[in-house]
Amino acid sequence: MHSSDAQRAQAYREFTHVLDPKVYEPLPGDWLIGITDVVNSTGAIRAGRYEDVNYTGASAIAAIGNAWGNFDFPFVFRGDGAAFALPPEGAATAATALRQVAAFVKDRFGLDLRIGLLTVQEIRAGGQDVRIARYAASDVATYAMFAGGGLKWAEQQLKNGHYRLQPEMDGGEPDLTGLACEWRPFASRQGQILSLLVEPTERVTPERFAALARDVIAVFDEGPRQSHPLPSVMGVPKDERVRVAPERWAGVAANSDFRKYDDGLRLTVDCAVEQIDRAEAILVAARARGEVIFGLHRQSHALMTCLVPSARPDAHLHFLDGMDGGYAKAAEMMDPRKRLSA
């Protein structure tokens, strides 16, 4: 797989298609996986530092993309961190950018950012894999989806002190060109904003987990615009319509990451309470069977956090979360030994 194959491969327009394990392609063994994770992000968010934590997570993606020369590589934003994949020739570039980001956020925000690099081959030696698929949120915005358990395994290794890089305190500041964080809240129009994390256990097959994920998605697909948390153009407040052109707003909403998959399902949706209750019932039953662990958090607003450039020069990717802690609060509900993020 060459450096841009992840973007040239087929992109699926229906999100349920990227729940199918058969559509994921393995990365070559010599490719690099990068992981970042804010130390004690839960404590920082409880202290009211959500924006600092979120900016830190997005900054790694911006720094890597600018150092690499484009955003034509697989990555995922996780709120309090990020994960990405690069071909082997990106090793020095990635290491320098990560070290600069860790030093920058330590100096700017006083946050400790774990940073790590390892190869796909090392992940496979640990019994896991990294496979990718592409989801086209719109005609110009494509997100990488990850499967195989490798990102989760790599994150845990990083937390255990393995594959960790140290900040480069005298290495210059990272290039964060294109990174913007607006922190714009949007009230629920259907009932509540739900932040949901669902992760398979070791005993469930990928096919069975995919079926469960499709059942959950089907509940939220019943809502207007598939329970998208951002309003359509007509739903934007009048003062916002003056500031944001309708054609630009349509892109903002369409290019957002309200649904994603990276070794588990991550959703930020605007839905009725009854829909949340039905989805939770499905997941409670699956958890009782030992098939999943999950966490959810209900709140009144979604939050447009940060945006970074996409592989297309005329588009950006927009990251979403729940305003009241969102994914971080959902992660608190999960078994701390199994969390997607902590």
mmCIF file of C-alpha atoms in Angstrom:
data_model
loop_
_atom_site.group_PDB
_atom_site.id
_atom_site.type_symbol
_atom_site.label_atom_id
_atom_site.label_comp_id
_atom_site.label_asym_id
_atom_site.label_seq_id
_atom_site.Cartn_x
_atom_site.Cartn_y
_atom_site.Cartn_z
ATOM 1 C CA MET A 1 0.000 0.000 0.000
ATOM 2 C CA HIS A 2 1.490 3.337 -1.040
ATOM 3 C CA SER A 3 1.179 6.552 0.924
ATOM 4 C CA SER A 4 -2.032 7.722 -0.740
ATOM 5 C CA ASP A 5 -3.725 4.362 -1.319
ATOM 6 C CA ALA A 6 -5.807 4.915 1.811
ATOM 7 C CA GLN A 7 -7.434 7.865 0.043
ATOM 8 C CA ARG A 8 -7.623 6.306 -3.444
ATOM 9 C CA ALA A 9 -9.396 3.140 -2.298
ATOM 10 C CA GLN A 10 -13.156 2.959 -2.447
ATOM 11 C CA ALA A 11 -14.948 5.233 0.001
ATOM 12 C CA TYR A 12 -18.335 4.036 1.261
ATOM 13 C CA ARG A 13 -21.160 6.540 1.381
ATOM 14 C CA GLU A 14 -23.345 4.460 3.701
ATOM 15 C CA PHE A 15 -21.923 4.323 7.206
ATOM 16 C CA THR A 16 -23.292 0.822 7.765
ATOM 17 C CA HIS A 17 -20.964 -0.430 5.024
ATOM 18 C CA VAL A 18 -17.893 0.399 7.132
ATOM 19 C CA LEU A 19 -19.292 -1.764 9.914
ATOM 20 C CA ASP A 20 -18.670 -4.808 7.702
ATOM 21 C CA PRO A 21 -15.287 -6.339 8.667
ATOM 22 C CA LYS A 22 -14.813 -7.608 5.102
ATOM 23 C CA VAL A 23 -14.340 -4.091 3.681
ATOM 24 C CA TYR A 24 -11.257 -3.391 5.798
ATOM 25 C CA GLU A 25 -7.812 -3.776 4.237
ATOM 26 C CA PRO A 26 -4.692 -4.577 6.297
ATOM 27 C CA LEU A 27 -1.906 -2.027 6.391
ATOM 28 C CA PRO A 28 1.605 -3.194 5.436
ATOM 29 C CA GLY A 29 3.701 -4.386 8.351
ATOM 30 C CA ASP A 30 6.304 -1.630 7.982
ATOM 31 C CA TRP A 31 3.755 1.179 8.267
ATOM 32 C CA LEU A 32 3.831 3.339 11.382
ATOM 33 C CA ILE A 33 1.025 3.823 13.853
ATOM 34 C CA GLY A 34 1.094 6.976 15.958
ATOM 35 C CA ILE A 35 -0.879 7.398 19.154
ATOM 36 C CA THR A 36 -1.386 10.453 21.353
ATOM 37 C CA ASP A 37 -3.268 10.604 24.635
ATOM 38 C CA VAL A 38 -3.637 13.351 27.244
ATOM 39 C CA VAL A 39 -2.614 12.113 30.683
ATOM 40 C CA ASN A 40 -5.553 12.338 33.122
ATOM 41 C CA SER A 41 -7.811 13.941 30.564
ATOM 42 C CA THR A 42 -10.820 13.043 32.716
ATOM 43 C CA GLY A 43 -9.443 15.105 35.599
ATOM 44 C CA ALA A 44 -8.620 18.012 33.297
ATOM 45 C CA ILE A 45 -12.149 17.999 31.871
ATOM 46 C CA ARG A 46 -13.659 17.881 35.353
ATOM 47 C CA ALA A 47 -11.568 20.959 36.126
ATOM 48 C CA GLY A 48 -13.213 22.795 33.230
ATOM 49 C CA ARG A 49 -10.354 22.374 30.769
ATOM 50 C CA TYR A 50 -12.268 20.602 28.032
ATOM 51 C CA GLU A 51 -11.187 23.061 25.346
ATOM 52 C CA ASP A 52 -7.504 22.672 26.206
ATOM 53 C CA VAL A 53 -7.790 18.888 26.088
ATOM 54 C CA ASN A 54 -9.673 18.949 22.787
ATOM 55 C CA TYR A 55 -7.250 21.375 21.169
ATOM 56 C CA THR A 56 -4.382 19.157 22.274
ATOM 57 C CA GLY A 57 -5.981 16.125 20.650
ATOM 58 C CA ALA A 58 -6.550 17.907 17.341
ATOM 59 C CA SER A 59 -3.122 19.564 17.305
ATOM 60 C CA ALA A 60 -1.341 16.269 16.691
ATOM 61 C CA ILE A 61 -3.333 15.717 13.476
ATOM 62 C CA ALA A 62 -2.614 19.249 12.251
ATOM 63 C CA ALA A 63 1.087 18.986 13.073
ATOM 64 C CA ILE A 64 1.505 15.620 11.354
ATOM 65 C CA GLY A 65 -0.380 16.753 8.243
ATOM 66 C CA ASN A 66 1.629 19.937 7.897
ATOM 67 C CA ALA A 67 4.937 18.182 8.528
ATOM 68 C CA TRP A 68 4.047 15.395 6.073
ATOM 69 C CA GLY A 69 3.039 17.944 3.460
ATOM 70 C CA ASN A 70 -0.612 16.920 3.070
ATOM 71 C CA PHE A 71 -3.535 15.375 4.929
ATOM 72 C CA ASP A 72 -3.669 12.372 2.617
ATOM 73 C CA PHE A 73 -3.131 9.796 5.393
ATOM 74 C CA PRO A 74 -5.429 7.808 7.690
ATOM 75 C CA PHE A 75 -6.160 9.417 11.058
ATOM 76 C CA VAL A 76 -8.847 9.584 13.694
ATOM 77 C CA PHE A 77 -9.571 12.292 16.265
ATOM 78 C CA ARG A 78 -10.442 10.917 19.706
ATOM 79 C CA GLY A 79 -11.166 14.060 21.717
ATOM 80 C CA ASP A 80 -8.287 13.726 24.158
ATOM 81 C CA GLY A 81 -5.897 12.296 21.600
ATOM 82 C CA ALA A 82 -5.497 11.008 18.098
ATOM 83 C CA ALA A 83 -4.263 8.034 16.117
ATOM 84 C CA PHE A 84 -2.819 7.931 12.624
ATOM 85 C CA ALA A 85 -0.934 5.770 10.132
ATOM 86 C CA LEU A 86 1.976 6.715 7.880
ATOM 87 C CA PRO A 87 4.263 4.786 5.537
ATOM 88 C CA PRO A 88 7.759 3.980 6.851
ATOM 89 C CA GLU A 89 9.393 6.971 5.153
ATOM 90 C CA GLY A 90 7.364 9.181 7.502
ATOM 91 C CA ALA A 91 9.119 7.938 10.649
ATOM 92 C CA ALA A 92 11.423 10.913 11.240
ATOM 93 C CA THR A 93 8.748 13.423 10.233
ATOM 94 C CA ALA A 94 6.180 11.915 12.588
ATOM 95 C CA ALA A 95 8.566 11.610 15.515
ATOM 96 C CA THR A 96 9.671 15.231 15.264
ATOM 97 C CA ALA A 97 6.127 16.558 14.902
ATOM 98 C CA LEU A 98 4.874 14.520 17.865
ATOM 99 C CA ARG A 99 7.757 15.632 20.074
ATOM 100 C CA GLN A 100 7.070 19.253 19.160
ATOM 101 C CA VAL A 101 3.361 18.928 19.917
ATOM 102 C CA ALA A 102 4.019 17.340 23.313
ATOM 103 C CA ALA A 103 6.412 20.145 24.243
ATOM 104 C CA PHE A 104 4.026 22.794 22.922
ATOM 105 C CA VAL A 105 0.994 21.643 24.927
ATOM 106 C CA LYS A 106 3.105 21.201 28.040
ATOM 107 C CA ASP A 107 4.321 24.785 27.738
ATOM 108 C CA ARG A 108 0.999 26.287 26.585
ATOM 109 C CA PHE A 109 -1.508 24.348 28.666
ATOM 110 C CA GLY A 110 0.504 22.494 31.280
ATOM 111 C CA LEU A 111 -0.855 19.199 29.941
ATOM 112 C CA ASP A 112 1.169 16.015 29.637
ATOM 113 C CA LEU A 113 0.650 14.368 26.271
ATOM 114 C CA ARG A 114 1.684 10.764 25.824
ATOM 115 C CA ILE A 115 3.084 10.272 22.332
ATOM 116 C CA GLY A 116 4.148 7.008 20.754
ATOM 117 C CA LEU A 117 5.145 5.388 17.476
ATOM 118 C CA LEU A 118 5.274 1.716 16.586
ATOM 119 C CA THR A 119 4.960 -0.418 13.474
ATOM 120 C CA VAL A 120 2.010 -2.466 12.340
ATOM 121 C CA GLN A 121 4.328 -5.484 12.508
ATOM 122 C CA GLU A 122 4.890 -4.866 16.228
ATOM 123 C CA ILE A 123 1.131 -4.663 16.739
ATOM 124 C CA ARG A 124 0.646 -7.964 14.910
ATOM 125 C CA ALA A 125 3.329 -9.534 17.078
ATOM 126 C CA GLY A 126 1.109 -8.521 20.015
ATOM 127 C CA GLY A 127 -1.786 -10.473 18.544
ATOM 128 C CA GLN A 128 -3.755 -7.547 17.054
ATOM 129 C CA ASP A 129 -4.039 -5.945 13.624
ATOM 130 C CA VAL A 130 -4.625 -2.592 11.939
ATOM 131 C CA ARG A 131 -6.989 -2.541 8.984
ATOM 132 C CA ILE A 132 -8.576 0.481 7.382
ATOM 133 C CA ALA A 133 -11.619 1.457 5.357
ATOM 134 C CA ARG A 134 -12.853 4.831 4.152
ATOM 135 C CA TYR A 135 -16.149 6.559 4.863
ATOM 136 C CA ALA A 136 -17.224 9.448 2.628
ATOM 137 C CA ALA A 137 -19.109 11.864 4.853
ATOM 138 C CA SER A 138 -19.598 14.093 1.794
ATOM 139 C CA ASP A 139 -18.253 14.546 -1.723
ATOM 140 C CA VAL A 140 -15.147 16.287 -0.365
ATOM 141 C CA ALA A 141 -14.662 14.883 3.133
ATOM 142 C CA THR A 142 -13.479 11.336 3.749
ATOM 143 C CA TYR A 143 -12.653 9.783 7.110
ATOM 144 C CA ALA A 144 -10.492 6.754 7.780
ATOM 145 C CA MET A 145 -12.073 3.976 9.843
ATOM 146 C CA PHE A 146 -9.866 1.522 11.747
ATOM 147 C CA ALA A 147 -10.482 -2.102 12.741
ATOM 148 C CA GLY A 148 -8.485 -5.068 13.995
ATOM 149 C CA GLY A 149 -7.943 -4.083 17.622
ATOM 150 C CA GLY A 150 -4.519 -2.625 16.931
ATOM 151 C CA LEU A 151 -5.204 0.973 17.911
ATOM 152 C CA LYS A 152 -6.691 -0.065 21.238
ATOM 153 C CA TRP A 153 -3.726 -2.358 21.904
ATOM 154 C CA ALA A 154 -1.234 0.348 20.942
ATOM 155 C CA GLU A 155 -2.909 2.892 23.212
ATOM 156 C CA GLN A 156 -2.712 0.506 26.148
ATOM 157 C CA GLN A 157 0.946 -0.184 25.409
ATOM 158 C CA LEU A 158 1.595 3.551 25.398
ATOM 159 C CA LYS A 159 -0.124 3.946 28.757
ATOM 160 C CA ASN A 160 2.065 1.123 30.082
ATOM 161 C CA GLY A 161 5.172 3.046 29.048
ATOM 162 C CA HIS A 162 6.058 1.213 25.829
ATOM 163 C CA TYR A 163 6.882 2.823 22.463
ATOM 164 C CA ARG A 164 6.773 6.214 24.119
ATOM 165 C CA LEU A 165 8.583 9.281 22.795
ATOM 166 C CA GLN A 166 9.716 12.188 24.930
ATOM 167 C CA PRO A 167 8.839 15.843 24.236
ATOM 168 C CA GLU A 168 11.410 17.870 22.322
ATOM 169 C CA MET A 169 11.627 20.922 24.544
ATOM 170 C CA ASP A 170 14.116 22.769 22.291
ATOM 171 C CA GLY A 171 12.838 21.495 18.969
ATOM 172 C CA GLY A 172 10.727 24.438 17.853
ATOM 173 C CA GLU A 173 6.970 24.803 17.749
ATOM 174 C CA PRO A 174 4.760 22.498 15.667
ATOM 175 C CA ASP A 175 3.187 23.821 12.492
ATOM 176 C CA LEU A 176 -0.534 24.004 13.291
ATOM 177 C CA THR A 177 -1.573 25.810 10.117
ATOM 178 C CA GLY A 178 -5.188 25.055 9.255
ATOM 179 C CA LEU A 179 -6.202 24.037 12.771
ATOM 180 C CA ALA A 180 -9.136 26.049 14.084
ATOM 181 C CA CYS A 181 -11.316 25.461 17.126
ATOM 182 C CA GLU A 182 -14.574 27.385 17.393
ATOM 183 C CA TRP A 183 -16.316 25.640 20.335
ATOM 184 C CA ARG A 184 -19.716 26.399 18.842
ATOM 185 C CA PRO A 185 -22.641 24.761 20.721
ATOM 186 C CA PHE A 186 -25.803 23.483 19.048
ATOM 187 C CA ALA A 187 -28.861 22.676 21.113
ATOM 188 C CA SER A 188 -30.658 19.388 20.647
ATOM 189 C CA ARG A 189 -33.689 19.674 18.415
ATOM 190 C CA GLN A 190 -34.977 16.122 18.971
ATOM 191 C CA GLY A 191 -34.611 15.667 22.733
ATOM 192 C CA GLN A 192 -31.024 15.017 23.808
ATOM 193 C CA ILE A 193 -27.514 14.912 22.415
ATOM 194 C CA LEU A 194 -26.046 11.459 22.990
ATOM 195 C CA SER A 195 -22.341 10.631 23.140
ATOM 196 C CA LEU A 196 -21.938 6.878 22.717
ATOM 197 C CA LEU A 197 -18.915 4.556 22.788
ATOM 198 C CA VAL A 198 -19.313 0.849 22.056
ATOM 199 C CA GLU A 199 -16.403 -1.588 22.009
ATOM 200 C CA PRO A 200 -16.331 -5.340 21.289
ATOM 201 C CA THR A 201 -15.033 -7.782 23.864
ATOM 202 C CA GLU A 202 -12.577 -10.525 22.981
ATOM 203 C CA ARG A 203 -15.293 -13.160 22.959
ATOM 204 C CA VAL A 204 -17.438 -11.605 20.221
ATOM 205 C CA THR A 205 -16.720 -12.180 16.534
ATOM 206 C CA PRO A 206 -16.255 -9.166 14.233
ATOM 207 C CA GLU A 207 -19.351 -10.250 12.315
ATOM 208 C CA ARG A 208 -21.490 -10.396 15.436
ATOM 209 C CA PHE A 209 -20.253 -7.018 16.644
ATOM 210 C CA ALA A 210 -20.973 -5.534 13.223
ATOM 211 C CA ALA A 211 -24.549 -6.831 13.461
ATOM 212 C CA LEU A 212 -24.975 -5.256 16.892
ATOM 213 C CA ALA A 213 -23.547 -1.949 15.665
ATOM 214 C CA ARG A 214 -25.958 -1.986 12.726
ATOM 215 C CA ASP A 215 -28.861 -2.546 15.127
ATOM 216 C CA VAL A 216 -27.813 0.517 17.117
ATOM 217 C CA ILE A 217 -27.280 2.637 14.012
ATOM 218 C CA ALA A 218 -30.732 1.617 12.732
ATOM 219 C CA VAL A 219 -32.333 3.131 15.841
ATOM 220 C CA PHE A 220 -30.716 6.501 15.195
ATOM 221 C CA ASP A 221 -31.245 6.373 11.441
ATOM 222 C CA GLU A 222 -34.977 6.674 12.178
ATOM 223 C CA GLY A 223 -34.446 10.266 13.274
ATOM 224 C CA PRO A 224 -34.375 13.284 10.947
ATOM 225 C CA ARG A 225 -31.173 13.348 8.884
ATOM 226 C CA GLN A 226 -30.018 10.146 10.597
ATOM 227 C CA SER A 227 -29.945 12.004 13.939
ATOM 228 C CA HIS A 228 -27.241 14.392 12.736
ATOM 229 C CA PRO A 229 -26.445 16.759 15.632
ATOM 230 C CA LEU A 230 -25.884 19.831 13.442
ATOM 231 C CA PRO A 231 -28.908 21.555 11.938
ATOM 232 C CA SER A 232 -29.593 21.858 8.230
ATOM 233 C CA VAL A 233 -29.230 25.290 6.652
ATOM 234 C CA MET A 234 -32.793 26.221 7.594
ATOM 235 C CA GLY A 235 -32.169 25.118 11.154
ATOM 236 C CA VAL A 236 -29.240 27.467 11.662
ATOM 237 C CA PRO A 237 -30.146 30.471 13.838
ATOM 238 C CA LYS A 238 -30.726 33.669 11.875
ATOM 239 C CA ASP A 239 -27.659 35.395 13.280
ATOM 240 C CA GLU A 240 -25.551 32.434 12.178
ATOM 241 C CA ARG A 241 -27.051 32.550 8.668
ATOM 242 C CA VAL A 242 -25.775 36.096 8.315
ATOM 243 C CA ARG A 243 -22.270 35.046 9.310
ATOM 244 C CA VAL A 244 -22.121 31.723 7.473
ATOM 245 C CA ALA A 245 -23.155 31.408 3.827
ATOM 246 C CA PRO A 246 -25.720 28.633 3.227
ATOM 247 C CA GLU A 247 -23.447 26.742 0.849
ATOM 248 C CA ARG A 248 -20.609 26.869 3.372
ATOM 249 C CA TRP A 249 -22.857 25.714 6.207
ATOM 250 C CA ALA A 250 -24.038 22.732 4.195
ATOM 251 C CA GLY A 251 -20.393 21.694 3.890
ATOM 252 C CA VAL A 252 -19.706 22.227 7.570
ATOM 253 C CA ALA A 253 -22.570 19.947 8.574
ATOM 254 C CA ALA A 254 -21.884 17.288 5.946
ATOM 255 C CA ASN A 255 -18.139 17.134 6.649
ATOM 256 C CA SER A 256 -18.473 16.474 10.378
ATOM 257 C CA ASP A 257 -17.475 13.244 12.111
ATOM 258 C CA PHE A 258 -20.643 12.543 14.088
ATOM 259 C CA ARG A 259 -20.282 8.821 13.317
ATOM 260 C CA LYS A 260 -16.981 6.961 13.231
ATOM 261 C CA TYR A 261 -15.393 3.589 13.867
ATOM 262 C CA ASP A 262 -11.956 2.953 15.318
ATOM 263 C CA ASP A 263 -11.866 -0.429 17.031
ATOM 264 C CA GLY A 264 -15.308 0.508 18.273
ATOM 265 C CA LEU A 265 -18.328 2.645 17.498
ATOM 266 C CA ARG A 266 -18.302 6.361 18.339
ATOM 267 C CA LEU A 267 -21.454 8.446 17.886
ATOM 268 C CA THR A 268 -22.542 11.997 18.646
ATOM 269 C CA VAL A 269 -26.226 12.119 17.720
ATOM 270 C CA ASP A 270 -29.301 14.263 18.286
ATOM 271 C CA CYS A 271 -32.213 11.995 19.085
ATOM 272 C CA ALA A 272 -35.355 11.409 21.083
ATOM 273 C CA VAL A 273 -35.090 10.020 24.598
ATOM 274 C CA GLU A 274 -37.015 6.984 23.427
ATOM 275 C CA GLN A 275 -34.346 6.255 20.812
ATOM 276 C CA ILE A 276 -31.601 6.440 23.425
ATOM 277 C CA ASP A 277 -33.528 4.084 25.671
ATOM 278 C CA ARG A 278 -33.986 1.558 22.847
ATOM 279 C CA ALA A 279 -30.328 1.665 21.858
ATOM 280 C CA GLU A 280 -29.272 1.331 25.485
ATOM 281 C CA ALA A 281 -31.529 -1.706 25.890
ATOM 282 C CA ILE A 282 -29.815 -3.377 22.922
ATOM 283 C CA LEU A 283 -26.407 -2.669 24.418
ATOM 284 C CA VAL A 284 -27.321 -3.710 27.961
ATOM 285 C CA ALA A 285 -28.473 -7.077 26.630
ATOM 286 C CA ALA A 286 -25.269 -7.437 24.570
ATOM 287 C CA ARG A 287 -23.160 -6.532 27.592
ATOM 288 C CA ALA A 288 -24.961 -9.157 29.668
ATOM 289 C CA ARG A 289 -23.966 -11.713 27.028
ATOM 290 C CA GLY A 290 -20.357 -10.596 27.327
ATOM 291 C CA GLU A 291 -20.253 -9.201 23.783
ATOM 292 C CA VAL A 292 -19.621 -5.485 24.344
ATOM 293 C CA ILE A 293 -18.667 -2.823 26.792
ATOM 294 C CA PHE A 294 -20.167 0.614 26.318
ATOM 295 C CA GLY A 295 -20.584 4.053 27.783
ATOM 296 C CA LEU A 296 -23.065 6.789 27.000
ATOM 297 C CA HIS A 297 -23.630 10.333 28.122
ATOM 298 C CA ARG A 298 -26.733 12.473 27.592
ATOM 299 C CA GLN A 299 -26.514 16.256 27.331
ATOM 300 C CA SER A 300 -28.382 19.244 25.953
ATOM 301 C CA HIS A 301 -25.928 20.463 23.302
ATOM 302 C CA ALA A 302 -23.505 19.183 20.711
ATOM 303 C CA LEU A 303 -20.242 21.061 20.298
ATOM 304 C CA MET A 304 -18.372 21.809 17.124
ATOM 305 C CA THR A 305 -14.833 21.621 18.436
ATOM 306 C CA CYS A 306 -11.981 21.781 15.937
ATOM 307 C CA LEU A 307 -11.400 21.483 12.219
ATOM 308 C CA VAL A 308 -8.357 20.461 10.218
ATOM 309 C CA PRO A 309 -7.698 20.428 6.474
ATOM 310 C CA SER A 310 -8.758 17.348 4.535
ATOM 311 C CA ALA A 311 -6.991 15.576 1.673
ATOM 312 C CA ARG A 312 -8.937 17.895 -0.643
ATOM 313 C CA PRO A 313 -7.511 21.450 -0.751
ATOM 314 C CA ASP A 314 -11.016 22.938 -0.875
ATOM 315 C CA ALA A 315 -12.395 21.209 2.237
ATOM 316 C CA HIS A 316 -11.956 20.735 5.971
ATOM 317 C CA LEU A 317 -12.860 17.950 8.378
ATOM 318 C CA HIS A 318 -14.968 19.042 11.344
ATOM 319 C CA PHE A 319 -14.782 17.283 14.702
ATOM 320 C CA LEU A 320 -17.837 17.034 16.949
ATOM 321 C CA ASP A 321 -18.409 16.107 20.577
ATOM 322 C CA GLY A 322 -21.036 16.577 23.250
ATOM 323 C CA MET A 323 -20.776 19.900 25.078
ATOM 324 C CA ASP A 324 -21.022 18.436 28.573
ATOM 325 C CA GLY A 325 -17.940 16.229 28.446
ATOM 326 C CA GLY A 326 -19.219 14.079 25.601
ATOM 327 C CA TYR A 327 -16.994 11.141 24.813
ATOM 328 C CA ALA A 328 -14.891 11.616 27.942
ATOM 329 C CA LYS A 329 -17.977 11.265 30.139
ATOM 330 C CA ALA A 330 -19.118 8.244 28.136
ATOM 331 C CA ALA A 331 -15.688 6.672 28.593
ATOM 332 C CA GLU A 332 -16.040 7.002 32.368
ATOM 333 C CA MET A 333 -18.915 4.499 32.211
ATOM 334 C CA MET A 334 -16.694 1.865 30.654
ATOM 335 C CA ASP A 335 -14.496 -0.608 32.470
ATOM 336 C CA PRO A 336 -11.274 1.373 33.091
ATOM 337 C CA ARG A 337 -9.227 -1.586 31.834
ATOM 338 C CA LYS A 338 -11.107 -1.506 28.546
ATOM 339 C CA ARG A 339 -11.642 2.208 27.854
ATOM 340 C CA LEU A 340 -11.268 3.571 24.360
ATOM 341 C CA SER A 341 -9.882 6.715 25.964
ATOM 342 C CA ALA A 342 -9.181 7.811 29.515
#
